[in-house]
GROMACS .gro file of C-alpha atoms in nm:
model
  288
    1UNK     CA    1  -1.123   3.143  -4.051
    2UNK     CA    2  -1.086   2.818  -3.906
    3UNK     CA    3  -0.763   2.633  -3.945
    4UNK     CA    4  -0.789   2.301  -4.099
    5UNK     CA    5  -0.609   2.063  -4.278
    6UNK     CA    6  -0.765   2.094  -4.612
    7UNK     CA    7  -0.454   2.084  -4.790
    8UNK     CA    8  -0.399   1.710  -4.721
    9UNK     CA    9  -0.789   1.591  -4.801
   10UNK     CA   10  -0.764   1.384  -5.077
   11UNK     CA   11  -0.981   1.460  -5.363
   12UNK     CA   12  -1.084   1.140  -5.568
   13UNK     CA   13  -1.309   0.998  -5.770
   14UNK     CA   14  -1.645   0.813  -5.751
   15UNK     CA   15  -1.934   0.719  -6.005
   16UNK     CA   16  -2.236   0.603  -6.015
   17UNK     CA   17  -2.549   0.642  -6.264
   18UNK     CA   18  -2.912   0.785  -6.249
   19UNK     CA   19  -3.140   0.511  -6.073
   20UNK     CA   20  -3.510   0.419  -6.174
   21UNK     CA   21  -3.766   0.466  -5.904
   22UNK     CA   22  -3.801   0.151  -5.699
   23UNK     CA   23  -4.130  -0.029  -5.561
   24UNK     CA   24  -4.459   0.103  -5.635
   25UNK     CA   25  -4.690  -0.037  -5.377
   26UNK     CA   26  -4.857   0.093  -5.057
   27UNK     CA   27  -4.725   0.294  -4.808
   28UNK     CA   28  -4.904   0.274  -4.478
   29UNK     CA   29  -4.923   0.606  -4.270
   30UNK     CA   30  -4.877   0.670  -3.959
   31UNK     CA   31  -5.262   0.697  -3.929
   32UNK     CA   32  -5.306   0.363  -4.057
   33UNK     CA   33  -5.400   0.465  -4.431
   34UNK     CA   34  -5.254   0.265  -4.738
   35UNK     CA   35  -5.133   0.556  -5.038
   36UNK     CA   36  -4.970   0.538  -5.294
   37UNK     CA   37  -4.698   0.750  -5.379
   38UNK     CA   38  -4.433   0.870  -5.602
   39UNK     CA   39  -4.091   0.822  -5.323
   40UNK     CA   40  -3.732   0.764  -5.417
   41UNK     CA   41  -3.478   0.801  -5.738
   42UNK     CA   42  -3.469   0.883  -6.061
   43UNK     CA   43  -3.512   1.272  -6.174
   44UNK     CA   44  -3.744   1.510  -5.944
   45UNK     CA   45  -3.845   1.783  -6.214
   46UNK     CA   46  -4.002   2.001  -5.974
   47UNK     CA   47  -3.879   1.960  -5.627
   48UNK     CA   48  -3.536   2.128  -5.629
   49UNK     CA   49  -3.269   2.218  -5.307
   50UNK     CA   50  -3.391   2.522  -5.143
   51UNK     CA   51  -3.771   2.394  -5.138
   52UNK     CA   52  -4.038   2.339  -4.835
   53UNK     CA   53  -3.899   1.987  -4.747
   54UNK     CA   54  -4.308   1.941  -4.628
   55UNK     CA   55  -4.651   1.921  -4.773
   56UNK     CA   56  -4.574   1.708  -5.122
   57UNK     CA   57  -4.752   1.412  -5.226
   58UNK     CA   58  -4.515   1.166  -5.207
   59UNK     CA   59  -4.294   0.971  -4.927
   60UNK     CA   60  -3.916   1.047  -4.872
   61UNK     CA   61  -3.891   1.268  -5.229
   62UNK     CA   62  -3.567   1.324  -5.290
   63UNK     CA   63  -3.495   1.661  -5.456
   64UNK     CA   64  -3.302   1.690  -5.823
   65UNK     CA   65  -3.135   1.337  -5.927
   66UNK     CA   66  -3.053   1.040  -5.756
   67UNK     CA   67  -2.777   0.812  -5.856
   68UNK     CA   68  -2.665   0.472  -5.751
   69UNK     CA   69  -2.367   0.225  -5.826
   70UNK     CA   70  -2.545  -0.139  -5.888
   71UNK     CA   71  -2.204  -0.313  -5.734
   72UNK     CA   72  -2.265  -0.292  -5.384
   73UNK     CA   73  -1.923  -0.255  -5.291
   74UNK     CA   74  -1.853   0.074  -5.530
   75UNK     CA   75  -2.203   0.205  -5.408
   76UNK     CA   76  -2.076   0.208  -5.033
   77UNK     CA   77  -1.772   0.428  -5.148
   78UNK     CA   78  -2.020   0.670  -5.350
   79UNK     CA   79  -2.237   0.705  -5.091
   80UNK     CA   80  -1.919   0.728  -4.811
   81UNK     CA   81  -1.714   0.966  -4.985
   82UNK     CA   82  -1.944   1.185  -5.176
   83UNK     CA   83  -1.997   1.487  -4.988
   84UNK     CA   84  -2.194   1.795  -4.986
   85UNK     CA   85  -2.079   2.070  -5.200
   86UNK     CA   86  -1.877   1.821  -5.421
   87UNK     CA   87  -1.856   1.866  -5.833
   88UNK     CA   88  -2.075   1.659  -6.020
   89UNK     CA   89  -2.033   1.560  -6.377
   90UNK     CA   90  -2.247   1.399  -6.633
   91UNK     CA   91  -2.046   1.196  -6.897
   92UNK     CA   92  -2.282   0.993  -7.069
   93UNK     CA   93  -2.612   1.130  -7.233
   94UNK     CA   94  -2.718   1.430  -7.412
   95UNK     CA   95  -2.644   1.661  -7.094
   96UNK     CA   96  -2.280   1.539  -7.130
   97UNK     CA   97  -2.039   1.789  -6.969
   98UNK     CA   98  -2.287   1.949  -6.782
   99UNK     CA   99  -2.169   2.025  -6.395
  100UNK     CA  100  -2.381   1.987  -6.068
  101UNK     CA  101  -2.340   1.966  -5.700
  102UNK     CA  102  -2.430   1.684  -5.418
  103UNK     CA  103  -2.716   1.728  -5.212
  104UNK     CA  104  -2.641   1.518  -4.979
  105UNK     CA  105  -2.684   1.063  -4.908
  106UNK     CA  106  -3.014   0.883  -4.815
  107UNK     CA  107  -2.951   0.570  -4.618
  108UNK     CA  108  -3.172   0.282  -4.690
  109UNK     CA  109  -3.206   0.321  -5.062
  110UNK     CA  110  -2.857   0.418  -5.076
  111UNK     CA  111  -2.913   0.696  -5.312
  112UNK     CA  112  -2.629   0.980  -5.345
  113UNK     CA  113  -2.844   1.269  -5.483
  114UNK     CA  114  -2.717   1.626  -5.705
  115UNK     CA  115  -2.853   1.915  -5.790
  116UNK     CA  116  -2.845   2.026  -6.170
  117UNK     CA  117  -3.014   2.354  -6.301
  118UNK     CA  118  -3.372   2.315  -6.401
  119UNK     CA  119  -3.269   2.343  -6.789
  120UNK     CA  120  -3.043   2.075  -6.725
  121UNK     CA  121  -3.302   1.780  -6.588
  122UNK     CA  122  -3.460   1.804  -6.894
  123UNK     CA  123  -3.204   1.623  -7.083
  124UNK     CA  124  -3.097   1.375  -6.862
  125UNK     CA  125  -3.224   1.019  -6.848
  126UNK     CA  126  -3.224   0.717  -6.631
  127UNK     CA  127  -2.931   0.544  -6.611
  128UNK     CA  128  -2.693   0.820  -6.717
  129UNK     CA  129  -2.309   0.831  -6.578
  130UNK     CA  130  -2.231   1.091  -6.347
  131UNK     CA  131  -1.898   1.150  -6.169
  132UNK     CA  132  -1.820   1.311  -5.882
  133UNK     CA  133  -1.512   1.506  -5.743
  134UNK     CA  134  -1.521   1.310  -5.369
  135UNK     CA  135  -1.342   1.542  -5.148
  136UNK     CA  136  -1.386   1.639  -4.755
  137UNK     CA  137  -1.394   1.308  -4.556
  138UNK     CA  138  -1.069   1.356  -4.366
  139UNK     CA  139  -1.128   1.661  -4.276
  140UNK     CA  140  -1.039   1.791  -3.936
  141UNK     CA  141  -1.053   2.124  -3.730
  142UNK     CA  142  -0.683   2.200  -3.626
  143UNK     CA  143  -0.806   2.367  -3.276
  144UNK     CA  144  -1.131   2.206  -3.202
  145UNK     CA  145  -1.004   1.798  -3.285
  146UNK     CA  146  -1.301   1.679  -3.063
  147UNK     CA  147  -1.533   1.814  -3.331
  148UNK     CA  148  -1.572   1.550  -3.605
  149UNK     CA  149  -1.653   1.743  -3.950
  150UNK     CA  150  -1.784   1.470  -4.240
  151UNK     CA  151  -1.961   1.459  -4.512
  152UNK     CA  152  -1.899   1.784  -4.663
  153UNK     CA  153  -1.704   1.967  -4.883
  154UNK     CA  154  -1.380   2.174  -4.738
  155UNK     CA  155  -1.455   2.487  -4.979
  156UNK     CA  156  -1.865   2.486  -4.886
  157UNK     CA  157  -1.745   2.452  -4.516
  158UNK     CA  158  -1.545   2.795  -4.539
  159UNK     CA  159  -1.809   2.960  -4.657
  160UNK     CA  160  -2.072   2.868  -4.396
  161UNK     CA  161  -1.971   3.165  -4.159
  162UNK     CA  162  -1.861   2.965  -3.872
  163UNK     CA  163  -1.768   3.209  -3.528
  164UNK     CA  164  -1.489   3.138  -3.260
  165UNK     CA  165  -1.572   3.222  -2.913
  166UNK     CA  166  -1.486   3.120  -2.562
  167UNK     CA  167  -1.369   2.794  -2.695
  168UNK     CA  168  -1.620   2.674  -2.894
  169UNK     CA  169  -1.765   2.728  -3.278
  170UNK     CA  170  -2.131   2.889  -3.352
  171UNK     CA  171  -2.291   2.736  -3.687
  172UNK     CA  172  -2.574   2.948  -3.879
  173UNK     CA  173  -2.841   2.659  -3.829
  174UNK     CA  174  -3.239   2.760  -3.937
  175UNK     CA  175  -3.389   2.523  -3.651
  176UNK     CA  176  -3.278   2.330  -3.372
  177UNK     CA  177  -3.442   1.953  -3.314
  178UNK     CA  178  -3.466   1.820  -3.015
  179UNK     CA  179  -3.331   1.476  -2.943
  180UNK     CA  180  -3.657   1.280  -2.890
  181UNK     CA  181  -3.727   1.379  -3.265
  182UNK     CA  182  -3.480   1.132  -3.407
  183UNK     CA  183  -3.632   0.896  -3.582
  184UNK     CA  184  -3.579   0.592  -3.883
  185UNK     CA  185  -3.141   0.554  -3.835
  186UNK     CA  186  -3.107   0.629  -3.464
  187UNK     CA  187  -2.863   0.330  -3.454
  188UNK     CA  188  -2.687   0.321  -3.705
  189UNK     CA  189  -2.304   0.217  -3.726
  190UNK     CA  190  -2.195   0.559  -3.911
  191UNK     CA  191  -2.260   0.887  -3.974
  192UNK     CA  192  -2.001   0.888  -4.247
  193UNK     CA  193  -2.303   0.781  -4.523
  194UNK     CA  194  -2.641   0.799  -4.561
  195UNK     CA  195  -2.889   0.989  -4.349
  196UNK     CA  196  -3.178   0.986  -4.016
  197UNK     CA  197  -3.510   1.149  -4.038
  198UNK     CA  198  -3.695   1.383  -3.773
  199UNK     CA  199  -4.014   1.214  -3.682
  200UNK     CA  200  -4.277   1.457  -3.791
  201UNK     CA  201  -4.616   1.211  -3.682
  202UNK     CA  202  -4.643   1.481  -3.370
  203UNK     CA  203  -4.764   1.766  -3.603
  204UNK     CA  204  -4.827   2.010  -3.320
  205UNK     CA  205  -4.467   1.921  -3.184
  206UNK     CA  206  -4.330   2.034  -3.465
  207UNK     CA  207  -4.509   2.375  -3.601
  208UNK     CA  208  -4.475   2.464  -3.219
  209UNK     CA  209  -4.049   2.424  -3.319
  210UNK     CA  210  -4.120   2.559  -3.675
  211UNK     CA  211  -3.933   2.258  -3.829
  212UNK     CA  212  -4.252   2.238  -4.068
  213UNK     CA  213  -4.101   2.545  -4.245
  214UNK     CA  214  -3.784   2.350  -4.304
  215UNK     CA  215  -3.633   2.365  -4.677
  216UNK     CA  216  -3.407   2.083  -4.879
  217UNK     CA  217  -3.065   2.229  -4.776
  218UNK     CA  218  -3.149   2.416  -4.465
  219UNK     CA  219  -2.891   2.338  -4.181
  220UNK     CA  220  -3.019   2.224  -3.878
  221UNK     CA  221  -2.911   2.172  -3.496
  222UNK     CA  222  -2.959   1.821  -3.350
  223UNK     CA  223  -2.938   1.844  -2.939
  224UNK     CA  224  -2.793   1.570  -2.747
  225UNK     CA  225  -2.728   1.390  -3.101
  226UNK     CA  226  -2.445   1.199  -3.094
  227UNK     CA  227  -2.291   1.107  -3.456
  228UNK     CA  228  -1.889   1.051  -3.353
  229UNK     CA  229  -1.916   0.687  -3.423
  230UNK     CA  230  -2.271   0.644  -3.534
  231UNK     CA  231  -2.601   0.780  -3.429
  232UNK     CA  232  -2.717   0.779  -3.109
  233UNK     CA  233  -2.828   0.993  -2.782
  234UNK     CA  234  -2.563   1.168  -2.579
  235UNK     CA  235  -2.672   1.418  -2.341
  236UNK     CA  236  -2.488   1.726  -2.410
  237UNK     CA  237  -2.327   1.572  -2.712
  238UNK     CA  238  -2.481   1.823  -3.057
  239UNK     CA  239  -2.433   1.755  -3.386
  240UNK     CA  240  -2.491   1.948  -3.710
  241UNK     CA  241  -2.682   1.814  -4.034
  242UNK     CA  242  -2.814   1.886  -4.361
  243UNK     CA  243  -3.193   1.834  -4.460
  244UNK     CA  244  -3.178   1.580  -4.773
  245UNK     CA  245  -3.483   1.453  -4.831
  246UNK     CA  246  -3.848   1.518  -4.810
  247UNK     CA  247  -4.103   1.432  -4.479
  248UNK     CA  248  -4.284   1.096  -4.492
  249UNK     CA  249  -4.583   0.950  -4.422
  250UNK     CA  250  -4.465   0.651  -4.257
  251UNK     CA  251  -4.416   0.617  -3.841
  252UNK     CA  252  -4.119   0.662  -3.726
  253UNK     CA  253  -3.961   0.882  -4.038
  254UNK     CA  254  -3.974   1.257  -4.164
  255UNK     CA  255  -3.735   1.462  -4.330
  256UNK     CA  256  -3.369   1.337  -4.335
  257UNK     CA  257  -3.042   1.469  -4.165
  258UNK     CA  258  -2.689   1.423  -4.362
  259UNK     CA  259  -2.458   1.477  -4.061
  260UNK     CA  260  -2.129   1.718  -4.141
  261UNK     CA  261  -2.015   1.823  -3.761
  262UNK     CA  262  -2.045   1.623  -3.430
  263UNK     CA  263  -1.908   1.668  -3.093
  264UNK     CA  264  -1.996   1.424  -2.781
  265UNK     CA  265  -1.891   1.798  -2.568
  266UNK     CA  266  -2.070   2.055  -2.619
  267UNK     CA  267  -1.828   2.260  -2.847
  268UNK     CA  268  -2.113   2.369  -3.090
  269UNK     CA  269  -2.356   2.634  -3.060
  270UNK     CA  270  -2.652   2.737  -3.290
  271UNK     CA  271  -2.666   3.057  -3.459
  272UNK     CA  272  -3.029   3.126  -3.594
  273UNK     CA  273  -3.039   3.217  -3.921
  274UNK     CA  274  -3.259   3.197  -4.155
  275UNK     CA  275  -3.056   3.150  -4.457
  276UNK     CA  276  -2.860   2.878  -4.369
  277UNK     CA  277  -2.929   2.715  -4.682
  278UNK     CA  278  -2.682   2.491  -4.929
  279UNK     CA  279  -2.786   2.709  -5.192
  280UNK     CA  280  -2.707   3.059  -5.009
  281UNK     CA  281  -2.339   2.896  -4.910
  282UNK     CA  282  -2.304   2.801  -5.304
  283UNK     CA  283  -2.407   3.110  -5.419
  284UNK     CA  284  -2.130   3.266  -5.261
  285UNK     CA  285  -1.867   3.022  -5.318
  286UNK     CA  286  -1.953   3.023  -5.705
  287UNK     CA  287  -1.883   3.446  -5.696
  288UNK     CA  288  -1.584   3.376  -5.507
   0.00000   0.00000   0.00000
């Protein structure tokens, strides 16, 4: 197992609150055609983690619940220092008590979104309070400190089945994405919160790659993607990331990547594997 420094992650607190859809207008395609479409927040009944992140009617869907702080300030920590894998509480609501996980941040929206069993969506409603156990920024590899791990959760990162060899870790990934892919983000000032999307506009591009088979949750391999200290192109640099919400019909955006590993050296190597999924990983951690 990797040696980290788990032990001196702080594990806090952060809060926010089921948010109602936004907007309602147009969308414009990449083909030039107005729709319109259901897109982001509130409670996704039927798209869930571990479904095709392609072929639904709507524009950046994001999968279970999405939750939001309405002061700015407290919304920058939820969406900072929530990570993958972390608990998630309701405490307002008649699904009080009931437990969930994050999914994973959506930058521009600023949306933090959770999965909750099916039986639990049912009884939650907009504007409920949900907590969340905030643990894993901080987080470091002992022997590889060049890699920067973020955004995710120290006890899903153990379970993800991580290799040593010849001095540098293999990751189960499902696809890799080439760098010219990177889309709506590229830019941005950090990787610590929020997301960027793989362009998907290039439809033969991307069946040749077999990204359109990609799943809410899969992991995914992002070449010459640097995210050390925000997102940008590095040749050689590779970076690791989590699908977290659905493709788009808009130029320029597809289906986002939550960062959780970078490296500007090329310290990371892909293991294809088809199961590299948030839900597999959680599976096993919850029968651990």
């Amino acid at each position: 197992m990797l040696r980290t420094n788990r032990d001196r992650v702080v594990k806090w607190s952060v809060q926010g609150k089921v948010h109602h859809p936004t907007g309602g207008g147009y969308r414009i395609t990449h083909e030039g055609i107005p729709m319109v479409l259901p897109a982001t927040g509130g409670i996704s009944y039927n798209v869930h983690i571990g479904d095709l992140a392609f072929g639904w009617a709507g524009d950046h869907v994001e999968p279970g619940v999405s939750i939001r702080n309405e002061d700015k300030n407290e919304n920058a920590a939820l969406t900072t220092f929530a990570c993958i894998g972390n608990k998630a509480k309701i405490i307002s609501g008649d699904a009080k008590g009931k437990l969930g996980y994050v999914t994973g941040t959506h930058g521009g929206i600023e949306h933090t979104m959770i999965h909750f069993d099916e039986c639990i969506l049912e009884d939650l409603c907009i504007d409920d309070k949900i907590i969340i156990q905030a643990y894993g920024q901080g987080l470091q590899l002992l022997d590889y400190l060049d890699i920067k791990v973020m955004n995710i959760d120290p006890d899903l990162f153990e379970q993800l089945e991580i290799a040593e060899c010849d001095g540098k870790i293999h990751v189960p990934v499902v696809a890799i994405v080439p760098p010219y892919l990177m889309g709506s983000g590229i830019g941005a000032a950090s990787s610590y919160t929020g997301d960027y999307d793989i362009m998907t506009a290039d439809v033969d591009e991307i069946k040749r790659l077999h990204l359109d088979k990609l799943k809410f949750g899969d992991f995914v391999l992002l070449q010459d993607c640097d995210n050390t200290y925000g997102r940008g192109y590095l040749k050689g640099a590779v970076s690791i990331g989590v699908v977290v919400h659905s493709d788009c019909v808009k130029m320029g955006h597809g289906p986002g990547i939550t960062t959780i590993m970078t490296c500007k050296k090329s310290l990371i190597d892909p293991i294809i594997d088809h199961n590299a999924n948030i839900t597999h990983y959680m599976k096993k951690l919850s029968r651990s």
